[in-house]
Tab-separated table of C-alpha atoms and ligand atoms in Angstrom:
chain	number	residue	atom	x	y	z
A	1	UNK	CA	0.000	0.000	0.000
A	2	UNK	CA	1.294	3.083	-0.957
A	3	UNK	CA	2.809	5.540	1.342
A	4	UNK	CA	3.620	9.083	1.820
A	5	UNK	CA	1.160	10.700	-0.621
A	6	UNK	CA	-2.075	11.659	-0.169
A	7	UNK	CA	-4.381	9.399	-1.262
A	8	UNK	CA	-5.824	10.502	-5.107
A	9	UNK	CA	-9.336	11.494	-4.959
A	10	UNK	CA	-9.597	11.066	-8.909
A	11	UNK	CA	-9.069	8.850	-11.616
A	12	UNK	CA	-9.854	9.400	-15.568
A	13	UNK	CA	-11.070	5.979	-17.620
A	14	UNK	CA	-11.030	5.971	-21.418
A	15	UNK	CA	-13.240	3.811	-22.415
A	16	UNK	CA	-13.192	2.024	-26.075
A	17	UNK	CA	-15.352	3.063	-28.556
A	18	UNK	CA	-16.994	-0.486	-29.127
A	19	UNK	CA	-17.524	-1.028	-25.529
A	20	UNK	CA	-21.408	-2.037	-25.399
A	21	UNK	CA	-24.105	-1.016	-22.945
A	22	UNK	CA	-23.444	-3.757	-20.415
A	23	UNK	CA	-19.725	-2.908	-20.455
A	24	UNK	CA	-20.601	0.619	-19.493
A	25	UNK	CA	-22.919	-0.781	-16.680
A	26	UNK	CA	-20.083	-2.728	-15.480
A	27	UNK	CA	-17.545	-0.178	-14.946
A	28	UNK	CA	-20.074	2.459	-13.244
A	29	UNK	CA	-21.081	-1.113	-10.685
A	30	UNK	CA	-17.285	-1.718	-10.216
A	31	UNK	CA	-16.780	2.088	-9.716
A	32	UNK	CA	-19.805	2.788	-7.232
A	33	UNK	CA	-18.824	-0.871	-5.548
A	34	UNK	CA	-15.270	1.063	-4.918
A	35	UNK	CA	-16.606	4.111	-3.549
A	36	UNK	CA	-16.332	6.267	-6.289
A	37	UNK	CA	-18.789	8.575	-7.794
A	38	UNK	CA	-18.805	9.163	-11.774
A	39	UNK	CA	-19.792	11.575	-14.416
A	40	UNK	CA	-18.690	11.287	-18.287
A	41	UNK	CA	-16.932	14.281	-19.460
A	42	UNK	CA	-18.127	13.746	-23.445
A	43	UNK	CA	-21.049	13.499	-25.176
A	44	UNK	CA	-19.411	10.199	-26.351
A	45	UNK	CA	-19.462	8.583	-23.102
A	46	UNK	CA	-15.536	7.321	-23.825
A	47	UNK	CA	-14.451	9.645	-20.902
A	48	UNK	CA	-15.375	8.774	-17.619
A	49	UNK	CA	-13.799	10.371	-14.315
A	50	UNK	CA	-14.331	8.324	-11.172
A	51	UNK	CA	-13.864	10.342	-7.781
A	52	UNK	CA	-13.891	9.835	-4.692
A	53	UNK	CA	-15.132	11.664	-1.739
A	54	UNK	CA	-12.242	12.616	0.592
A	55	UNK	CA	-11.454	10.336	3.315
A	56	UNK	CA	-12.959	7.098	1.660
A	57	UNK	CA	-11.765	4.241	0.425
A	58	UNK	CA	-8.223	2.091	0.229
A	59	UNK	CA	-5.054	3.951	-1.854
A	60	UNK	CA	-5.451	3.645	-5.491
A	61	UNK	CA	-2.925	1.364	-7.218
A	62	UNK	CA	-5.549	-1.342	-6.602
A	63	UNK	CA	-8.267	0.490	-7.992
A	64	UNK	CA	-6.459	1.290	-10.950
A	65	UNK	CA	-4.999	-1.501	-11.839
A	66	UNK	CA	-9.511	-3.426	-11.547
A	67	UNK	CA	-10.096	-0.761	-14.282
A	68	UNK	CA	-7.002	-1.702	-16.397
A	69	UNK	CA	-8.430	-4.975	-16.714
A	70	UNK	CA	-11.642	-4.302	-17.755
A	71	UNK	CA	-12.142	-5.501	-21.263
A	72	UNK	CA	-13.799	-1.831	-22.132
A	73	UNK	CA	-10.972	-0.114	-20.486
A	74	UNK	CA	-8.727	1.266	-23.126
A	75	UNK	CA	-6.449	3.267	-20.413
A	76	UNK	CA	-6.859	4.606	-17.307
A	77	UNK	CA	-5.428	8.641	-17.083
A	78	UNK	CA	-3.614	10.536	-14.544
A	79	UNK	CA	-5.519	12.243	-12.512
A	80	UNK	CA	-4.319	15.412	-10.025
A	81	UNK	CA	-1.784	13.048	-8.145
A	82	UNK	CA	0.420	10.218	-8.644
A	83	UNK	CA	-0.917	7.342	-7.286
A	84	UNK	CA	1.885	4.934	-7.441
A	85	UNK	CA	5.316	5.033	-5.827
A	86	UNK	CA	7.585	5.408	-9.048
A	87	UNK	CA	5.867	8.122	-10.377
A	88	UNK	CA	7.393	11.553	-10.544
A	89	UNK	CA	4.866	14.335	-9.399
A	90	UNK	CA	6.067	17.999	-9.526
A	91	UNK	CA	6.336	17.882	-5.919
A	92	UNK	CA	8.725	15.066	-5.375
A	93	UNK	CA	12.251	15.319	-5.909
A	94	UNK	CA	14.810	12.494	-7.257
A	95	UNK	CA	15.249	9.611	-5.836
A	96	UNK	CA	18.789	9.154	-4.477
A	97	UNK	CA	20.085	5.613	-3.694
A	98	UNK	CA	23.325	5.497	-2.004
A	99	UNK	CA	25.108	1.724	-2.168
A	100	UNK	CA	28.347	0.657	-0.126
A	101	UNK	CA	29.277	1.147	3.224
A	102	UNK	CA	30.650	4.304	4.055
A	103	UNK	CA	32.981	4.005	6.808
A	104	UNK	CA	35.787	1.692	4.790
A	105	UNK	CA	34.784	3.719	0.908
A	106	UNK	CA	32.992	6.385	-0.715
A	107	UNK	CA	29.636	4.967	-1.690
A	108	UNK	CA	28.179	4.918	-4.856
A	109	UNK	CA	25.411	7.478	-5.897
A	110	UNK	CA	22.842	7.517	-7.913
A	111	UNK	CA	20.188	10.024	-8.450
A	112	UNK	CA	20.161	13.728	-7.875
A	113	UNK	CA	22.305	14.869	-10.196
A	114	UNK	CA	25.108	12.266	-9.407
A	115	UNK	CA	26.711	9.536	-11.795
A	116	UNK	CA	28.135	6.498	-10.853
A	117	UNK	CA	29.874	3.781	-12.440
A	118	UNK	CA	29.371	-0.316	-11.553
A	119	UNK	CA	31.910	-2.481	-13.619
A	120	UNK	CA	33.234	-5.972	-13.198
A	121	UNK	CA	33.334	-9.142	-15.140
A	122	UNK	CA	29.889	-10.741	-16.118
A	123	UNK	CA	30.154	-13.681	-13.443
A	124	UNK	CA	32.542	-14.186	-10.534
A	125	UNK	CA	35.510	-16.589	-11.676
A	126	UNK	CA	39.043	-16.950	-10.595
A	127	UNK	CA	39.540	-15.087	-7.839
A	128	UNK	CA	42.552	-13.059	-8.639
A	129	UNK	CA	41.205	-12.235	-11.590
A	130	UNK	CA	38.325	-10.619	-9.935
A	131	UNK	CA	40.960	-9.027	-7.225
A	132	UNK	CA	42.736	-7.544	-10.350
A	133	UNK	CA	39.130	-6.200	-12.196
A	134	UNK	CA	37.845	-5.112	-8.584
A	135	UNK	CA	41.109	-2.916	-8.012
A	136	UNK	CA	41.388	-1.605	-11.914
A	137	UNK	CA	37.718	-0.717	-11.797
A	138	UNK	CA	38.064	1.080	-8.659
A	139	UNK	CA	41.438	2.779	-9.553
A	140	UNK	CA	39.616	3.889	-13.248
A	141	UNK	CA	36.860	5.719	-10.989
A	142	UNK	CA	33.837	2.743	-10.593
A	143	UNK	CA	32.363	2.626	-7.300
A	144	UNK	CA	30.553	-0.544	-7.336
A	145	UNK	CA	31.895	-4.004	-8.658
A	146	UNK	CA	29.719	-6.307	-10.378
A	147	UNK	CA	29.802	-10.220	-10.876
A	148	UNK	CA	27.578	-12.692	-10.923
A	149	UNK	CA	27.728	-15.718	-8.731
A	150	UNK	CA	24.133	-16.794	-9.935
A	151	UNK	CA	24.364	-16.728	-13.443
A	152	UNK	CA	20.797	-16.277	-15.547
A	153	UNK	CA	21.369	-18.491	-18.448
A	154	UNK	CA	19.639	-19.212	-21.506
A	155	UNK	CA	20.336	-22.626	-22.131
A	156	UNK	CA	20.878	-24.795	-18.802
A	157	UNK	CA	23.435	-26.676	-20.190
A	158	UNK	CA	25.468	-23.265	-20.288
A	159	UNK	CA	27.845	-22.561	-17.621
A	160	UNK	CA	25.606	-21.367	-14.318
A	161	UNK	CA	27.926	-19.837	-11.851
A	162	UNK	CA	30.164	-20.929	-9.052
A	163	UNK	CA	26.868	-20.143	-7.013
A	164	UNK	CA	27.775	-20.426	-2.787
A	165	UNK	CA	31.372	-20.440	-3.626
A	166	UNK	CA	30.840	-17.631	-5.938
A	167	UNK	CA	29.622	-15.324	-3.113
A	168	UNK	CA	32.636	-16.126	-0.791
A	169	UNK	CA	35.132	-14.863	-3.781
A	170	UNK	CA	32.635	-11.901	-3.693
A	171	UNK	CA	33.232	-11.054	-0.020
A	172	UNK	CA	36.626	-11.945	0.279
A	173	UNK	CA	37.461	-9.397	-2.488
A	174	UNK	CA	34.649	-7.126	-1.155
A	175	UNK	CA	36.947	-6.656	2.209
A	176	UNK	CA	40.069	-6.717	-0.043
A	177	UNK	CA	39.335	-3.992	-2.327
A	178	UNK	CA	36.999	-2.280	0.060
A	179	UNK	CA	34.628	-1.829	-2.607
A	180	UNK	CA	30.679	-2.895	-2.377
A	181	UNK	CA	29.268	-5.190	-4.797
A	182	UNK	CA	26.191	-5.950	-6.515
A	183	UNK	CA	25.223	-9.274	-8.079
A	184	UNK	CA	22.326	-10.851	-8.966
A	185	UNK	CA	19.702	-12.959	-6.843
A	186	UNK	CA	17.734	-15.565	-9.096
A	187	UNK	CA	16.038	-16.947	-6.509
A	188	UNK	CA	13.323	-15.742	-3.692
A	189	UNK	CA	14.895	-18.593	-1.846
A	190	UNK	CA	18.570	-16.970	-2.091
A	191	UNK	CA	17.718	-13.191	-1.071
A	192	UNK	CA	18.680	-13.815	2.676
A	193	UNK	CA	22.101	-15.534	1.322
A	194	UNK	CA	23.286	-13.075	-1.126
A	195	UNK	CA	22.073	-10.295	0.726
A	196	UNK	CA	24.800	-11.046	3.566
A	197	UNK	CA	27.468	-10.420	0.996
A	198	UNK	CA	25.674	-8.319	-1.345
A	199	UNK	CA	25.508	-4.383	-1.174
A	200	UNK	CA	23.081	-4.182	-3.652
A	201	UNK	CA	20.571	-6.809	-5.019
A	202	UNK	CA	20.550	-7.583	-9.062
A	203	UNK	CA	17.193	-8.562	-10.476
A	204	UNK	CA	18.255	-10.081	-13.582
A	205	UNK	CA	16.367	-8.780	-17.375
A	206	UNK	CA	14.775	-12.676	-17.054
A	207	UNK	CA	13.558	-12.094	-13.355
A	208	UNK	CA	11.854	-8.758	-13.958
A	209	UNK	CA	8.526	-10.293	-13.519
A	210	UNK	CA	9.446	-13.095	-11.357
A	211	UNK	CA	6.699	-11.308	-8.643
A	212	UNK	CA	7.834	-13.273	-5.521
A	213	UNK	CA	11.505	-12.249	-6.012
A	214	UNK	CA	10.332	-8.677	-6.543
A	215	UNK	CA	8.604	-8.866	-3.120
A	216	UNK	CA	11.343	-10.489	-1.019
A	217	UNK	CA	14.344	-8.072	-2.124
A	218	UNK	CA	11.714	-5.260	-1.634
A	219	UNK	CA	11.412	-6.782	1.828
A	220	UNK	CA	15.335	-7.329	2.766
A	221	UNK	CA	16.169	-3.510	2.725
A	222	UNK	CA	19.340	-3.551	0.686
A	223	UNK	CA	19.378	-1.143	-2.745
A	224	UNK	CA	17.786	-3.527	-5.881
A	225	UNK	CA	19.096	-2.519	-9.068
A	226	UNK	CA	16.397	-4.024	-11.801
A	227	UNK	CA	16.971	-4.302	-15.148
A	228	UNK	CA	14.515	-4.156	-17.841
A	229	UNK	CA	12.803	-7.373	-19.488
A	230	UNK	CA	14.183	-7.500	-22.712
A	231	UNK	CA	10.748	-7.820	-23.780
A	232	UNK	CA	9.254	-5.285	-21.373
A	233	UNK	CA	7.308	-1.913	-22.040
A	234	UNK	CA	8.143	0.948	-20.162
A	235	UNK	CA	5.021	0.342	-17.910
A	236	UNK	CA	5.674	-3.150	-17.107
A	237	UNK	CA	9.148	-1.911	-16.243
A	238	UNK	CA	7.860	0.607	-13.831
A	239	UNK	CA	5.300	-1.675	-12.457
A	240	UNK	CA	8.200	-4.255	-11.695
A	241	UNK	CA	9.722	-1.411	-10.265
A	242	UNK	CA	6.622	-0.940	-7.918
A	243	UNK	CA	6.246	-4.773	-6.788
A	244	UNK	CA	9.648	-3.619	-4.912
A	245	UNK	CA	8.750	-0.137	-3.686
A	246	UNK	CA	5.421	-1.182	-2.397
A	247	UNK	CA	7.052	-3.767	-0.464
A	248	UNK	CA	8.779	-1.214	1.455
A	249	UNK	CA	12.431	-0.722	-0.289
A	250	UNK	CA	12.499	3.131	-1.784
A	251	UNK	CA	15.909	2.381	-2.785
A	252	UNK	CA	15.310	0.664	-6.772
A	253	UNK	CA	17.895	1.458	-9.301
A	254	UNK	CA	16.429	1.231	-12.812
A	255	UNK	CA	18.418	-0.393	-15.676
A	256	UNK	CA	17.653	0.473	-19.327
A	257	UNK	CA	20.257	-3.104	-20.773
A	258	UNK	CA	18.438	-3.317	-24.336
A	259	UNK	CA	15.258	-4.613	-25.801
A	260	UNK	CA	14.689	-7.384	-28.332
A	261	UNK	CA	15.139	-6.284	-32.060
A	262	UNK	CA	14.886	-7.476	-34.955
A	263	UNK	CA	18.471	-6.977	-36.315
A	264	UNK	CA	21.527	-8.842	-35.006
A	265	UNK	CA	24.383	-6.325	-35.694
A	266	UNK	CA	24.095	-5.744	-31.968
A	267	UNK	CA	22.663	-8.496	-29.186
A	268	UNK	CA	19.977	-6.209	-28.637
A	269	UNK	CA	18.526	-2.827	-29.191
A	270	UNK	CA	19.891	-0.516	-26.269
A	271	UNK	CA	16.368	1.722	-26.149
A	272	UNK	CA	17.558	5.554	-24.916
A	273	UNK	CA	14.864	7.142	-25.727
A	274	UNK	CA	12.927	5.399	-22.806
A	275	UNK	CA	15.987	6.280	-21.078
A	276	UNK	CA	15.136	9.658	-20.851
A	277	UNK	CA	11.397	9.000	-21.152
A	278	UNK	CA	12.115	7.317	-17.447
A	279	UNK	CA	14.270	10.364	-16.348
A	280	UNK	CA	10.628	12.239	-16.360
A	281	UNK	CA	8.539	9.522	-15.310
A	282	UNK	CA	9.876	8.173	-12.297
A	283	UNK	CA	11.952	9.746	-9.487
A	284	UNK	CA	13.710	6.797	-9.424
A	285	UNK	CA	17.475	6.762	-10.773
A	286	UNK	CA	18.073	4.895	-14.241
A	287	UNK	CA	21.139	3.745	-15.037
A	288	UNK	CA	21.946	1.503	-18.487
A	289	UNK	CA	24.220	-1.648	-19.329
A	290	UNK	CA	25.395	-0.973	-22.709
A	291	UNK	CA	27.493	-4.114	-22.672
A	292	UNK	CA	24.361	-6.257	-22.715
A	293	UNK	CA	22.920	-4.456	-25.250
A	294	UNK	CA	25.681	-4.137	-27.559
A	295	UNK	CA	26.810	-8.159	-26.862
A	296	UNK	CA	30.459	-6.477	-28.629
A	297	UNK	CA	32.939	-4.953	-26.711
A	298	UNK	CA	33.690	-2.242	-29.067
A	299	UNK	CA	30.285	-0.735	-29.153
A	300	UNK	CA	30.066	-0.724	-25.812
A	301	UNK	CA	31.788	3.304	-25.456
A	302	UNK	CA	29.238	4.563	-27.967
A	303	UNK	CA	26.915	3.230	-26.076
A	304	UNK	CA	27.675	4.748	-22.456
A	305	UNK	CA	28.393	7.605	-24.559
A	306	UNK	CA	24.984	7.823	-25.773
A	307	UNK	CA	23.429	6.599	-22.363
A	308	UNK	CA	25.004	9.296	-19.996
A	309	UNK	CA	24.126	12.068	-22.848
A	310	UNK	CA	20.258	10.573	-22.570
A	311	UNK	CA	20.554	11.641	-18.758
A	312	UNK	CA	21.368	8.113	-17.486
A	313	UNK	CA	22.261	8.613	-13.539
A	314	UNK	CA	25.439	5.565	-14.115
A	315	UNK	CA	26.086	2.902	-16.200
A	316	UNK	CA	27.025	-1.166	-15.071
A	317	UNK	CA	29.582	-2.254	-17.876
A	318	UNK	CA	31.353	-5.466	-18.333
A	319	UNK	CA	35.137	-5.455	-17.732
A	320	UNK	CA	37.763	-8.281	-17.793
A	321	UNK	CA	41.033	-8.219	-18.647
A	322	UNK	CA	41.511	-11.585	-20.832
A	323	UNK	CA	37.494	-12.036	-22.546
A	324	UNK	CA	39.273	-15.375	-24.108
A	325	UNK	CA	39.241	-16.769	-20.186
A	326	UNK	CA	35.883	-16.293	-19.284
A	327	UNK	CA	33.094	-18.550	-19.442
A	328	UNK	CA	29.995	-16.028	-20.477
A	329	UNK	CA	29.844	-12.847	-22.260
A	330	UNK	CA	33.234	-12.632	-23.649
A	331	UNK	CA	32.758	-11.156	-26.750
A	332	UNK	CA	31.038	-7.885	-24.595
A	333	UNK	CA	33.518	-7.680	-21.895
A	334	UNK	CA	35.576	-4.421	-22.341
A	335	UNK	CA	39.488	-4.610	-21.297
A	336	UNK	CA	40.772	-2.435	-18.472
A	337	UNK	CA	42.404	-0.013	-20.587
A	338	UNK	CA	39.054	0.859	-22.604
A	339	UNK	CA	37.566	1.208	-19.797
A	340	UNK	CA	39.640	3.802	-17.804
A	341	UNK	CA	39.132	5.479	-21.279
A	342	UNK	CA	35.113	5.510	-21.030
A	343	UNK	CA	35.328	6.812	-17.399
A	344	UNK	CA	37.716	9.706	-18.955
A	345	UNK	CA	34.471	10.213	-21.617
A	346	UNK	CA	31.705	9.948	-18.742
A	347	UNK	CA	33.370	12.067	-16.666
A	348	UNK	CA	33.879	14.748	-19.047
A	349	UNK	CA	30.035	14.272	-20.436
A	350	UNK	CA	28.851	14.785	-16.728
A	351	UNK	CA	30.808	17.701	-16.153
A	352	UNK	CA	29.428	19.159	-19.338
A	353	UNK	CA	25.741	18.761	-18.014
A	354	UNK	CA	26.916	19.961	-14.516
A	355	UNK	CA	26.311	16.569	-13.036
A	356	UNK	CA	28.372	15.038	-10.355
A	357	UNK	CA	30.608	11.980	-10.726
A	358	UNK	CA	30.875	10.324	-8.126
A	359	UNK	CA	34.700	8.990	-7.467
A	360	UNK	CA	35.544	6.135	-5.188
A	361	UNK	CA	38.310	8.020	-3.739
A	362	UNK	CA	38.507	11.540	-2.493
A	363	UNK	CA	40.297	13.185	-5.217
A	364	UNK	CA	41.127	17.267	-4.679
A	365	UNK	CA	39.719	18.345	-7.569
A	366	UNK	CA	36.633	16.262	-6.476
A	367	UNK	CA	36.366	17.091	-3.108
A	368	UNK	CA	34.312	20.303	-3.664
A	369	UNK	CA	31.985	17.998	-5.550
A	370	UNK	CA	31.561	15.419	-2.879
A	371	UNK	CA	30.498	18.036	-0.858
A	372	UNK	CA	27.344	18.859	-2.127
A	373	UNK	CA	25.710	15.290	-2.716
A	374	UNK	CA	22.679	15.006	-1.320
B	401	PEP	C1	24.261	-9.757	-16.436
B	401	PEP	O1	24.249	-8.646	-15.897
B	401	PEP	O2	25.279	-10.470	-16.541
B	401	PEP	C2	23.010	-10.247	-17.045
B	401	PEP	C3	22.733	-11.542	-17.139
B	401	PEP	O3	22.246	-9.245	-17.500
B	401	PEP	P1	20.739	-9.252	-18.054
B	401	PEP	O4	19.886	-9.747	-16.909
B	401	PEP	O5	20.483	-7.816	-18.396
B	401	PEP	O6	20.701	-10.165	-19.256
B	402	MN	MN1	26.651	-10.846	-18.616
């Protein structure tokens, strides 16, 4: 149940042009059963507002969403107020979700104005090797290091991750490096597991509607970053987003990572114009994975290029420094030295919008910077 709003007094249906008689008679029943009083606003009756008199009734995502699935129902309108959690009203400010643990390294920062950077190698391997990526990645200026020890795969015969033993590379390296880590949960089962080595929970592009998963991270408290079906709209995204927020965790990181195409120059279509369709949407920060949607590691700069100019609030990229070693997404993974050059690109991009990026380590000409995050 939604929180921290006033609850919407007012609701706009469109109804389709074909609907009958009986569908009509339907909605007002469902409307009246709700505690809402109607009126159509055209002559057409295909615009009906539903209110509700003030201190009735139960929040309105519920409502809404009985409408949406009336037959009749082409859409159901904003009304004066936002009624659910992601949405941006004029009133409500960005969303900023700090990750990482202070006291031992700068956290990162999303939101607000400030960029941050997540990069690592697609799943957690040899363990020096992810020693050596955690240390270049933080040394390039990324404040969060990624790696999966759950790996979402499509075929189950492909390799699946080191799984339990996967998580203990993660937090030995995690104290090493003293940088925080995200990696992805696949199962409701796991959140209480990975979340005591996890800084930040990763709800995989395959997972985005896997409900009960979406409940229980919303439930442990740690920072979710959810990536987009690859088959999503921008509504079910946000919606996914909501399963999370409305289970009590305000602290959901979106991630733009490509949409199915029909071309396969690239592995999938990276979609920036919802990019910055989100950044007036939601108050929630959106970041983007060009490495996943370009499947090619030189396409991957362009990409973030494109992402951060789009108003993306950070960007998770996929860094290793020998692709030939590793068992998934190779071909995508970016060596260290490209990398330290697309931080050099992001920074400079951020800058030019006025932005902050936010460094893992206190640098001076930063330190003015640091100051004024929210
Ligand atoms: C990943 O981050 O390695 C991954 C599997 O991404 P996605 O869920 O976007 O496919
Ligand atoms: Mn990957």
């Amino acid at each position: 149940m939604p929180t921290g709003s006033a609850n919407p007094t007012a609701m706009l249906l469109r109804l389709r042009k074909n609907a009958t008689r009986a569908d009509l008679e339907a909605v007002l029943k469902l409307a009246r059963e709700l505690g809402y009083e109607t009126r159509f606003l055209d002559g057409g009756r295909q615009l009906l507002e539903a209110r509700r008199p003030e201190a009735a009734g139960p929040g309105a995502p519920p409502d809404r969403s009985r409408f949406e699935d009336m037959a009749c129902v082409a859409q159901v309108l904003d009304a004066a107020e936002a009624r659910e959690l992601a949405e941006r009203s004029p009133d409500r400010p960005d969303t900023v979700v700090r990750v990482g643990d202070s006291a031992t390294a700068f956290p990162a920062v999303f939101g607000g104005g400030c960029v941050s950077l997540i990069g690592g190698p697609c799943a957690v391997e040899d363990e020096g090797r992810l020693t050596e990526v955690a240390q270049a990645v933080r040394r390039a200026g990324g404040t969060l290091l990624r790696g999966g020890a759950f790996k979402p795969r499509t075929s189950p015969y492909s390799f699946q991750g080191l799984g339990a033993e996967g998580l203990e590379r993660l937090a030995r390296v995690r104290a090493a490096v003293e940088i925080p880590i995200v990696t992805e949960v696949l199962d409701p089962r796991e959140v209480e597991r990975v979340g005591a080595t996890c800084d930040m929970f990763q709800v995989g592009s395959r997972s985005m509607t896997n409900f009960a998963l979406l409940r229980e991270v919303g439930a442990a408290g740690k920072p979710v970053l959810l990536k987009r079906g690859f088959a999503a709209t921008a509504r079910e995204f946000l919606l996914a987003a909501e399963y999370v927020l409305a289970a009590g965790n305000p602290n959901v990181v979106l991630c733009e990572r490509g949409i199915r195409g029909f071309d396969d120059v690239t592995r999938n279509v990276l979609d920036v114009g919802t990019v910055a369709w989100l950044k007036q949407a939601t108050h929630l920060p959106v970041i983007v994975d060009p490495s996943h949607a370009a499947g090619r590691a030189d396409l991957v700069r362009p990409l973030a290029r494109a992402a951060i100019a789009a108003g993306a609030d950070g960007l998770i990229v996929e860094v290793h420094p020998d692709p030939s070693e590793v068992h998934s997404d190779g071909a995508q993974a970016l060596p260290l030295d490209e990398f330290r050059r697309l931080v050099r690109d992001v920074r400079a991009l951020v800058d030019l919008d006025g932005r902050i990026f936010v460094a893992p380590e206190r640098e001076p000409e930063t330190e003015r910077e640091m100051e004024t995050i929210p």
